[in-house]
PDB file of C-alpha atoms in Angstrom:
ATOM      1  CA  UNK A   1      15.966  -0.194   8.374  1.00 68.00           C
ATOM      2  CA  UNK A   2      16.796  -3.914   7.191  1.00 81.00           C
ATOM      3  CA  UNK A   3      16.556  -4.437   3.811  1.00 94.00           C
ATOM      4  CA  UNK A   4      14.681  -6.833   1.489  1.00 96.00           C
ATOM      5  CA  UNK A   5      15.498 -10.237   2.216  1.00 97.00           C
ATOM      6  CA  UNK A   6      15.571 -13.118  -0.087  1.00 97.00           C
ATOM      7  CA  UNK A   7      16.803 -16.742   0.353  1.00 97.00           C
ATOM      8  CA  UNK A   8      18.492 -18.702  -0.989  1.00 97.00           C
ATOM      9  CA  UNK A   9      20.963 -16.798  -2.212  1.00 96.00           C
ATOM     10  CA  UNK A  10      21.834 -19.637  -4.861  1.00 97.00           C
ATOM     11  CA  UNK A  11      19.961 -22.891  -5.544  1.00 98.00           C
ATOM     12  CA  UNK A  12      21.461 -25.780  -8.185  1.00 98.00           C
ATOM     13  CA  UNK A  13      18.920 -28.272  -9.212  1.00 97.00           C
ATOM     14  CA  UNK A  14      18.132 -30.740 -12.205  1.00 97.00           C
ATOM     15  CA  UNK A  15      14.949 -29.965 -14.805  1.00 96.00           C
ATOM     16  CA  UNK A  16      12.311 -31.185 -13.615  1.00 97.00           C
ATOM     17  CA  UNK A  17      13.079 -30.848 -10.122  1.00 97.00           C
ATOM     18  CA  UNK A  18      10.638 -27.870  -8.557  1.00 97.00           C
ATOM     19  CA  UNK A  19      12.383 -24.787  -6.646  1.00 98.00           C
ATOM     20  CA  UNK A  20      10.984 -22.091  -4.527  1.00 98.00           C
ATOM     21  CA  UNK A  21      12.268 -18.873  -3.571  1.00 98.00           C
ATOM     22  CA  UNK A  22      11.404 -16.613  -0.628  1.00 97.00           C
ATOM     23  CA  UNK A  23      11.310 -13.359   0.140  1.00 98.00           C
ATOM     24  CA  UNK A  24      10.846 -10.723   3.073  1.00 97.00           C
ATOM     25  CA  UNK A  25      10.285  -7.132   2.091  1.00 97.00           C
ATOM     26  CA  UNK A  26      11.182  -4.138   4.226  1.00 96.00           C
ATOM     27  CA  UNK A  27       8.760  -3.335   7.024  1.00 94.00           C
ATOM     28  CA  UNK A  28       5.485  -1.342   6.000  1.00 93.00           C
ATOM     29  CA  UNK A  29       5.940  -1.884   2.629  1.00 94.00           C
ATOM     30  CA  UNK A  30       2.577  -2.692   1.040  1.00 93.00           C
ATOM     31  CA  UNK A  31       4.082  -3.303  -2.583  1.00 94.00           C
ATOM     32  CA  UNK A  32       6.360  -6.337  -3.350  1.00 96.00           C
ATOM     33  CA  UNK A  33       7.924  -7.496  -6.398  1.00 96.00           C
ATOM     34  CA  UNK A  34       9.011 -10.552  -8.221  1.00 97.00           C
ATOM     35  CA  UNK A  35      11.901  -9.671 -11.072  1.00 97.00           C
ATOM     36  CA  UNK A  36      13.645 -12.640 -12.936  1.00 97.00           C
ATOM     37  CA  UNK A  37      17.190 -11.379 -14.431  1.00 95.00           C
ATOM     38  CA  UNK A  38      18.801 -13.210 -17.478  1.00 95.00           C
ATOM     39  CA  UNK A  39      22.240 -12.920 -17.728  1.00 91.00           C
ATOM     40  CA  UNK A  40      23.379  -9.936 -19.439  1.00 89.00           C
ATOM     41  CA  UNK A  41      19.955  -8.461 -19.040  1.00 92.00           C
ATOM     42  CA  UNK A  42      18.300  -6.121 -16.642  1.00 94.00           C
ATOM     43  CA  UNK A  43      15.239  -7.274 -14.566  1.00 95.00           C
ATOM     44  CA  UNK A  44      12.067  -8.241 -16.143  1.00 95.00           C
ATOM     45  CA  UNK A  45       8.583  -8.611 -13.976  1.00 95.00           C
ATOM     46  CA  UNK A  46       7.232 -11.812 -13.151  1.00 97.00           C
ATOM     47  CA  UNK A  47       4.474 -10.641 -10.358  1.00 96.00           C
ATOM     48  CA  UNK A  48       3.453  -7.417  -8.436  1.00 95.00           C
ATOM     49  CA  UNK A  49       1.521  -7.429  -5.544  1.00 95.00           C
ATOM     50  CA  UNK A  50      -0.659  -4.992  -3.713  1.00 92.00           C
ATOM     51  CA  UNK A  51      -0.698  -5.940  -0.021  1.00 92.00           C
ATOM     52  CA  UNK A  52      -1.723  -9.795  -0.733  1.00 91.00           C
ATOM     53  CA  UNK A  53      -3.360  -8.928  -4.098  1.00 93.00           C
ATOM     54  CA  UNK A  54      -1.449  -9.678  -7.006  1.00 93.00           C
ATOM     55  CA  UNK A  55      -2.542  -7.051  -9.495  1.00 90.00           C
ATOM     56  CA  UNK A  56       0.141  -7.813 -12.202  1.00 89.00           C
ATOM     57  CA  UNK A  57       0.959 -11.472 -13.286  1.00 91.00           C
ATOM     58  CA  UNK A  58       0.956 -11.041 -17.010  1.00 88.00           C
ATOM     59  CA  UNK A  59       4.486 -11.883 -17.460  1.00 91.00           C
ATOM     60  CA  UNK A  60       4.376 -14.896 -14.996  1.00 93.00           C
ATOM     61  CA  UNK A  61       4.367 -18.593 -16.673  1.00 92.00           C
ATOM     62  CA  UNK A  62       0.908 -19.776 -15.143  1.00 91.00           C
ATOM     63  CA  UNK A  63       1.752 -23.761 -16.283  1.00 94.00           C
ATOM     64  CA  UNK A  64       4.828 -24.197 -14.085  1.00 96.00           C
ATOM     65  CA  UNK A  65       5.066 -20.714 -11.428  1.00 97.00           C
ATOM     66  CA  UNK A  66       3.277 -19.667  -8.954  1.00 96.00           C
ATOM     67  CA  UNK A  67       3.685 -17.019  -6.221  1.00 97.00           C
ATOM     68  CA  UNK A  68       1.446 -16.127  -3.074  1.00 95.00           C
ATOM     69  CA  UNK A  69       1.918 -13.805  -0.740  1.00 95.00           C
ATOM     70  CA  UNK A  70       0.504 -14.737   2.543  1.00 84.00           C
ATOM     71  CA  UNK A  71      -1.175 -11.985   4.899  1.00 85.00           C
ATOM     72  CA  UNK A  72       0.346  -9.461   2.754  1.00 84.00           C
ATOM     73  CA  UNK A  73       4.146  -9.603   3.900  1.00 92.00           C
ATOM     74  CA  UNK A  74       6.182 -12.543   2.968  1.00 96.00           C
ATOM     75  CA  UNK A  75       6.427 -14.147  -0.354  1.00 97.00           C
ATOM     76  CA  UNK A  76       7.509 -17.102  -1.972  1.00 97.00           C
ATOM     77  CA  UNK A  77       8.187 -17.686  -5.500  1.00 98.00           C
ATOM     78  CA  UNK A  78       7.406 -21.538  -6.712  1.00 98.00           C
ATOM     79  CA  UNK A  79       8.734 -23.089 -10.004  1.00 98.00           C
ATOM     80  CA  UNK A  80       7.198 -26.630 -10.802  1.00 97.00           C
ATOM     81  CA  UNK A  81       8.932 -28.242 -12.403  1.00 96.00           C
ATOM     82  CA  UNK A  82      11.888 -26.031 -13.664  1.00 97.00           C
ATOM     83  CA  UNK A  83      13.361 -25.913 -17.023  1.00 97.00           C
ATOM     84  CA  UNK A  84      16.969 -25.507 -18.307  1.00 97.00           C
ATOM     85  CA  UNK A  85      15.436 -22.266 -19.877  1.00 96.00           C
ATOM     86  CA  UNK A  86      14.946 -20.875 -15.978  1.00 97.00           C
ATOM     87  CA  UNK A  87      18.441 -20.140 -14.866  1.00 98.00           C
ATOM     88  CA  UNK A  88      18.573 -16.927 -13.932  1.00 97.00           C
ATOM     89  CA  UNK A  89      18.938 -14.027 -10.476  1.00 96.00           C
ATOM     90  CA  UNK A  90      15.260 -14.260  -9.334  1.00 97.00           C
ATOM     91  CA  UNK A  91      14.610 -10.896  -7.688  1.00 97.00           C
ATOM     92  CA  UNK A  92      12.316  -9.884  -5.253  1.00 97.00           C
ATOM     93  CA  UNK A  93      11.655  -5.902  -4.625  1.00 96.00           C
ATOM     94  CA  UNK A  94       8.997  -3.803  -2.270  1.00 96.00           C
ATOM     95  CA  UNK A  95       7.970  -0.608  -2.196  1.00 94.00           C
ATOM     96  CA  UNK A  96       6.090   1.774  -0.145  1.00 92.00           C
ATOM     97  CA  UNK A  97       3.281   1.809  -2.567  1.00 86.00           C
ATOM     98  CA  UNK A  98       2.729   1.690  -6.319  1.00 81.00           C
ATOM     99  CA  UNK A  99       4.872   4.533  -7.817  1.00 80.00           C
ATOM    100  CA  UNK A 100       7.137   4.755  -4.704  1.00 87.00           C
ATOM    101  CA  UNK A 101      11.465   3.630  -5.954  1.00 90.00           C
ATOM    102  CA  UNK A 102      11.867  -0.115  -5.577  1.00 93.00           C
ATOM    103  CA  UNK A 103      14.087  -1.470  -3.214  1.00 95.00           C
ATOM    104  CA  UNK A 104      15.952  -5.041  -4.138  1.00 95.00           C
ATOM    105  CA  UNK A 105      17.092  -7.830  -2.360  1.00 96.00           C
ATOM    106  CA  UNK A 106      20.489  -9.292  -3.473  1.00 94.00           C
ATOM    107  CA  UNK A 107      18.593 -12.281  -5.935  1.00 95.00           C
ATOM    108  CA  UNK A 108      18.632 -15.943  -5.856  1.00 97.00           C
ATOM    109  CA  UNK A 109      20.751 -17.030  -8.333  1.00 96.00           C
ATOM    110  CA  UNK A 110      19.248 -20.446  -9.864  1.00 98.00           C
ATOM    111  CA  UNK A 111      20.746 -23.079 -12.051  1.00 98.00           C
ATOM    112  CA  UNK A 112      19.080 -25.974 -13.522  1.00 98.00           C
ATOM    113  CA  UNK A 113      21.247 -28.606 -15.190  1.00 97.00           C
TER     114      UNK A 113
ATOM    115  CA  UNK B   1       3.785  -0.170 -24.556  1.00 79.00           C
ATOM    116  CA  UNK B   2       7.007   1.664 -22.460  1.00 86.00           C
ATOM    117  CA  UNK B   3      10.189   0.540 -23.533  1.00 93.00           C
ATOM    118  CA  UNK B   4      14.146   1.576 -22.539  1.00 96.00           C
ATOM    119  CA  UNK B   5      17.098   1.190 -24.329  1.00 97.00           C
ATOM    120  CA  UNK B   6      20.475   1.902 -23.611  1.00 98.00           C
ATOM    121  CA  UNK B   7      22.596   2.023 -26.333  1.00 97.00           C
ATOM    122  CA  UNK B   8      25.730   1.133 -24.967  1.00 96.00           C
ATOM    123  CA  UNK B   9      26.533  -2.316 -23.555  1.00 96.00           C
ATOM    124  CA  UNK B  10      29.905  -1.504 -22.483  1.00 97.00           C
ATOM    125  CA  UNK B  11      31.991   1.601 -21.541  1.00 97.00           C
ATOM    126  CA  UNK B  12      35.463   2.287 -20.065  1.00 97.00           C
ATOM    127  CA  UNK B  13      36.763   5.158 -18.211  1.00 97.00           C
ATOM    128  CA  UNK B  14      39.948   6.473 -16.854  1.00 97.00           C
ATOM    129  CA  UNK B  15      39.489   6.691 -13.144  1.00 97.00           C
ATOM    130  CA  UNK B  16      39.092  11.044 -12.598  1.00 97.00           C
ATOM    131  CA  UNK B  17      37.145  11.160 -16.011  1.00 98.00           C
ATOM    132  CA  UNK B  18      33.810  12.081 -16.728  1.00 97.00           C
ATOM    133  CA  UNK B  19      31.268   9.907 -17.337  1.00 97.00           C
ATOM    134  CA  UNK B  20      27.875  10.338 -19.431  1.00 98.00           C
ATOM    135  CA  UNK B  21      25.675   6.475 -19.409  1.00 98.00           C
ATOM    136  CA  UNK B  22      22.721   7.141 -22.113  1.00 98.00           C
ATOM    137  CA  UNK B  23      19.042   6.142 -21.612  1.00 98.00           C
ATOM    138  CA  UNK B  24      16.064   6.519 -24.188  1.00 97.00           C
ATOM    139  CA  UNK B  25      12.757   5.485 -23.441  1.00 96.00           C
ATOM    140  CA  UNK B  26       9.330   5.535 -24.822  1.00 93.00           C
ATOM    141  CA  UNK B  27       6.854   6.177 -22.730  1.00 88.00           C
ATOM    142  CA  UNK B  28       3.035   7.412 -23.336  1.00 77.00           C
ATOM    143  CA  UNK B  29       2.471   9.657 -20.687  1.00 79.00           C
ATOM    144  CA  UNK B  30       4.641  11.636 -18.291  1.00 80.00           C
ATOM    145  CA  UNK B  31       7.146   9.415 -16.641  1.00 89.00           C
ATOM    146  CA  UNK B  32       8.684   8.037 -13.571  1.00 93.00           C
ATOM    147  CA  UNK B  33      12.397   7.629 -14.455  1.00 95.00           C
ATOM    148  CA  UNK B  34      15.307   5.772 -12.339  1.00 96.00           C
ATOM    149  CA  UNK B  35      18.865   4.859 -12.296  1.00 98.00           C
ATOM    150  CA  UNK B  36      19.864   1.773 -10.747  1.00 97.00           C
ATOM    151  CA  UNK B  37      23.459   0.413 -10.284  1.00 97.00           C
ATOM    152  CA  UNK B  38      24.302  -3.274  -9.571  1.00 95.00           C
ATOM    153  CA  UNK B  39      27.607  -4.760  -8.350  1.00 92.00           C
ATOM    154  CA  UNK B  40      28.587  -8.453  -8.887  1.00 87.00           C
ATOM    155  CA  UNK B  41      26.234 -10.709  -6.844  1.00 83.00           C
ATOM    156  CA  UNK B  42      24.067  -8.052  -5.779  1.00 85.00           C
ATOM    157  CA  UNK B  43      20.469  -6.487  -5.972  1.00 88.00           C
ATOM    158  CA  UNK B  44      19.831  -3.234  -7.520  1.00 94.00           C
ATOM    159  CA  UNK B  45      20.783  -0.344  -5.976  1.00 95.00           C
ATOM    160  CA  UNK B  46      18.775   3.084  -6.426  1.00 95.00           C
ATOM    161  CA  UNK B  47      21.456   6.119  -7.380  1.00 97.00           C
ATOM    162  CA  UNK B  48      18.222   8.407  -8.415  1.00 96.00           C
ATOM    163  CA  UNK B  49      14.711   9.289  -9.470  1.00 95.00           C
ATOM    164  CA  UNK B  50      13.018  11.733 -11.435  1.00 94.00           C
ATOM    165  CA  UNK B  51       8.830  11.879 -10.438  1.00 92.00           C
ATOM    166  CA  UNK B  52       8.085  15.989 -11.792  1.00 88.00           C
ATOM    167  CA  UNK B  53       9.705  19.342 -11.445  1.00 89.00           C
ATOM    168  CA  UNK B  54      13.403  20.202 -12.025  1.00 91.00           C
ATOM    169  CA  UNK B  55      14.731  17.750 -14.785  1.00 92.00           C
ATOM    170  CA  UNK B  56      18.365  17.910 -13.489  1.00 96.00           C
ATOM    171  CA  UNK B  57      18.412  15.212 -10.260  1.00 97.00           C
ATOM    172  CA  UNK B  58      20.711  14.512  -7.711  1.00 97.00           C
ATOM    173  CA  UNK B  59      21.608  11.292  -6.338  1.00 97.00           C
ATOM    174  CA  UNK B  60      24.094   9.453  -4.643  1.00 96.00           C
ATOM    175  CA  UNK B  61      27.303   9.272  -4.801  1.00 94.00           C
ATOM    176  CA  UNK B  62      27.584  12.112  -7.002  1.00 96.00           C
ATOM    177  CA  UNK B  63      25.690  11.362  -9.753  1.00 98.00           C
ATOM    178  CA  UNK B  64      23.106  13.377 -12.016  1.00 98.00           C
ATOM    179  CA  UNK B  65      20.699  12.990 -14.673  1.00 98.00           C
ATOM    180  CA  UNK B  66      18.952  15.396 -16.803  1.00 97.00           C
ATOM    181  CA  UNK B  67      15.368  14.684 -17.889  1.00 95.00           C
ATOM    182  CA  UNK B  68      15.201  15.765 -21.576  1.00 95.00           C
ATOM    183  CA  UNK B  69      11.330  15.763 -22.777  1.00 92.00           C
ATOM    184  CA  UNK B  70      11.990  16.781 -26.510  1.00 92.00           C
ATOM    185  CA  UNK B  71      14.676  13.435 -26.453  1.00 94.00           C
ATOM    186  CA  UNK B  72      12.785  11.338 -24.447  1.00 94.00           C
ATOM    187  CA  UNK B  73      16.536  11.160 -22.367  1.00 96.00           C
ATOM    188  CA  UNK B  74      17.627  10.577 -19.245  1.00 97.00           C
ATOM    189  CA  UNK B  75      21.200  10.753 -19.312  1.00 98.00           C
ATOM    190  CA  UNK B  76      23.455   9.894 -15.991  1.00 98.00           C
ATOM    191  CA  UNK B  77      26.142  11.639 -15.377  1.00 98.00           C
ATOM    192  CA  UNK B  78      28.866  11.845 -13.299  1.00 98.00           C
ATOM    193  CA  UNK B  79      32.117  14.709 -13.639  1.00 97.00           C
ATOM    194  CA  UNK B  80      34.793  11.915 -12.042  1.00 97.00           C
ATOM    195  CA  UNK B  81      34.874   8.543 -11.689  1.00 98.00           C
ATOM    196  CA  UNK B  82      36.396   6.383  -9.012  1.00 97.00           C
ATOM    197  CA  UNK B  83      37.259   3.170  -9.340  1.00 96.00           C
ATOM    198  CA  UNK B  84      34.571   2.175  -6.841  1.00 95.00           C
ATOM    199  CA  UNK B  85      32.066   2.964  -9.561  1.00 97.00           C
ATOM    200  CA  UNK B  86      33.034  -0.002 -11.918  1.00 97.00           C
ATOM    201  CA  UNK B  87      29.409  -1.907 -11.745  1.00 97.00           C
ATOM    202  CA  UNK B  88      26.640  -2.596 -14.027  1.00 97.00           C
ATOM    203  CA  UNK B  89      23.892   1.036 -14.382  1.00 98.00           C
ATOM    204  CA  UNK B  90      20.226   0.318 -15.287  1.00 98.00           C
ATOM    205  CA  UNK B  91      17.569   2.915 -16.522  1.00 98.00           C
ATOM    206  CA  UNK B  92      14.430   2.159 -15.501  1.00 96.00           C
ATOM    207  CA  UNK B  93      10.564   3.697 -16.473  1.00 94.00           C
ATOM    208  CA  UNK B  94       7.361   3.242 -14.988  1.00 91.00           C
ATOM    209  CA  UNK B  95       4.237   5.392 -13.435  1.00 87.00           C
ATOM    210  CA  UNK B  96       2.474   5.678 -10.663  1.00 82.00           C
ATOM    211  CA  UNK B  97       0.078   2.855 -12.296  1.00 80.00           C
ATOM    212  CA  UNK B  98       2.399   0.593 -14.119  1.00 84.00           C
ATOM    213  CA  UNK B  99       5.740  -1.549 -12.820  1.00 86.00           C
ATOM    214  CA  UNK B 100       8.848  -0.242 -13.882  1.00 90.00           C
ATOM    215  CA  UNK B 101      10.227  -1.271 -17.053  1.00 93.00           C
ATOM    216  CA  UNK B 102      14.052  -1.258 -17.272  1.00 96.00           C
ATOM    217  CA  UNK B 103      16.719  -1.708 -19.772  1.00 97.00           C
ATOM    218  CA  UNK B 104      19.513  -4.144 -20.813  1.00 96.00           C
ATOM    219  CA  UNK B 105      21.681  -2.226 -18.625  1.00 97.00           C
ATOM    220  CA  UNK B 106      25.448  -0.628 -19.362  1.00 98.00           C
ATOM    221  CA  UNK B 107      28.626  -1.916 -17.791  1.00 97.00           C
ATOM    222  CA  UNK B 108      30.506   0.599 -16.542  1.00 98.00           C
ATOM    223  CA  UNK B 109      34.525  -0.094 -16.512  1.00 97.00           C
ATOM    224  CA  UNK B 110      37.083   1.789 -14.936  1.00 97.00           C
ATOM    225  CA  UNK B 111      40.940   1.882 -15.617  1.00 96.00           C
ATOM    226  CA  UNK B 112      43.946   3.799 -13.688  1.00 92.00           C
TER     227      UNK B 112
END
């Protein structure tokens, strides 16, 4: 089966700019996954969704991110505008369902100078 | 709230050694426990999981990990390492209900 997919894989841009990241989970996979990855650190949620329901945005910025998830597939991840503070591997994961191991795409790796 | 720590940032090995990578967590209830490994530039890859049942687990590439309730552990393990292994090794805890929750992650080196 193909994996997660996530573009691009890296994306340089000045503060202030805005950014957005995209992602295409694995096939039949109702639960997808936004992780953002400091360097040095391991993954940390930013959004979980439940077909196009996101159930879990606690940890998301509301003032400058925002994700949708569009007939319950795709994804895209939107920073507006970004900080210096945002540089990190932006990862996207699905999963079968809630509970079910998460599978990862290989990141976007921003930078914001 | 769940937390994980791993208590060592860094670890080398002689390739052919053993290899023990520790994980603590604090969870509430009964937990859903992984072990992810990552290689430069790439996404997380799962090695195993533990949902219920026997608390020793097999995953890939030869690794173990023994579920330990009394020391809220779950140790990975592997009895020789191979130069191929030299990545970074996440332990991870969630639920059924609740995302997973992972730590700072160990970096696994290996030497000849």
């Amino acid at each position: 089966e193909a994996g997660v997919v996530q573009s691009p894989r890296y994306k340089i841009i000045e503060k202030k700019q805005p950014v957005a990241f995209w992602c295409n989970p694995i096939s039949g996979h109702n639960t997808l996954y936004w992780y953002r990855q400091n360097l040095g650190q391991g993954p940390e949620l930013l959004i979980r969704y439940e077909n196009e329901e996101a159930v879990d945005d606690s940890q998301l910025p509301k003032d400058r991110f925002s994700a949708e998830r569009l007939k319950g597939v795709d994804s895209t991840l939107k920073i507006q505008p970004a900080e210096l503070g945002d540089s990190a591997v932006y990862l996207c994961a699905s999963s079968l369902d809630r509970g079910s191991p998460l599978h990862f795409g290989n990141g976007t790796r921003l930078t914001v100078t | 709230a769940q937390s994980v720590t791993q208590p060592d940032i860094h670890i080398t090995v002689s390739e052919g050694a053993s290899l023990e990578l520790r994980c603590n967590y604090s969870y509430g209830a009964t937990p859903y426990l992984f072990w992810y490994v990552q290689s430069p530039g790439q996404g997380l890859q799962l090695l195993l999981k533990y949902f219920s049942g026997d608390t020793l687990v097999q995953g890939i590439k030869g690794f173990e990990a023994e579920f330990k309730r009394s020391q809220s552990s779950f140790n990975l393990r592997k009895p020789s390492v191979h130069w191929s292994d030299a990545a970074e090794y996440f332990c991870a805890v969630g639920s059924w209900d609740t995302p997973l929750v992972f730590g700072k992650g160990t970096r696994l080196s290996v030497i000849a």
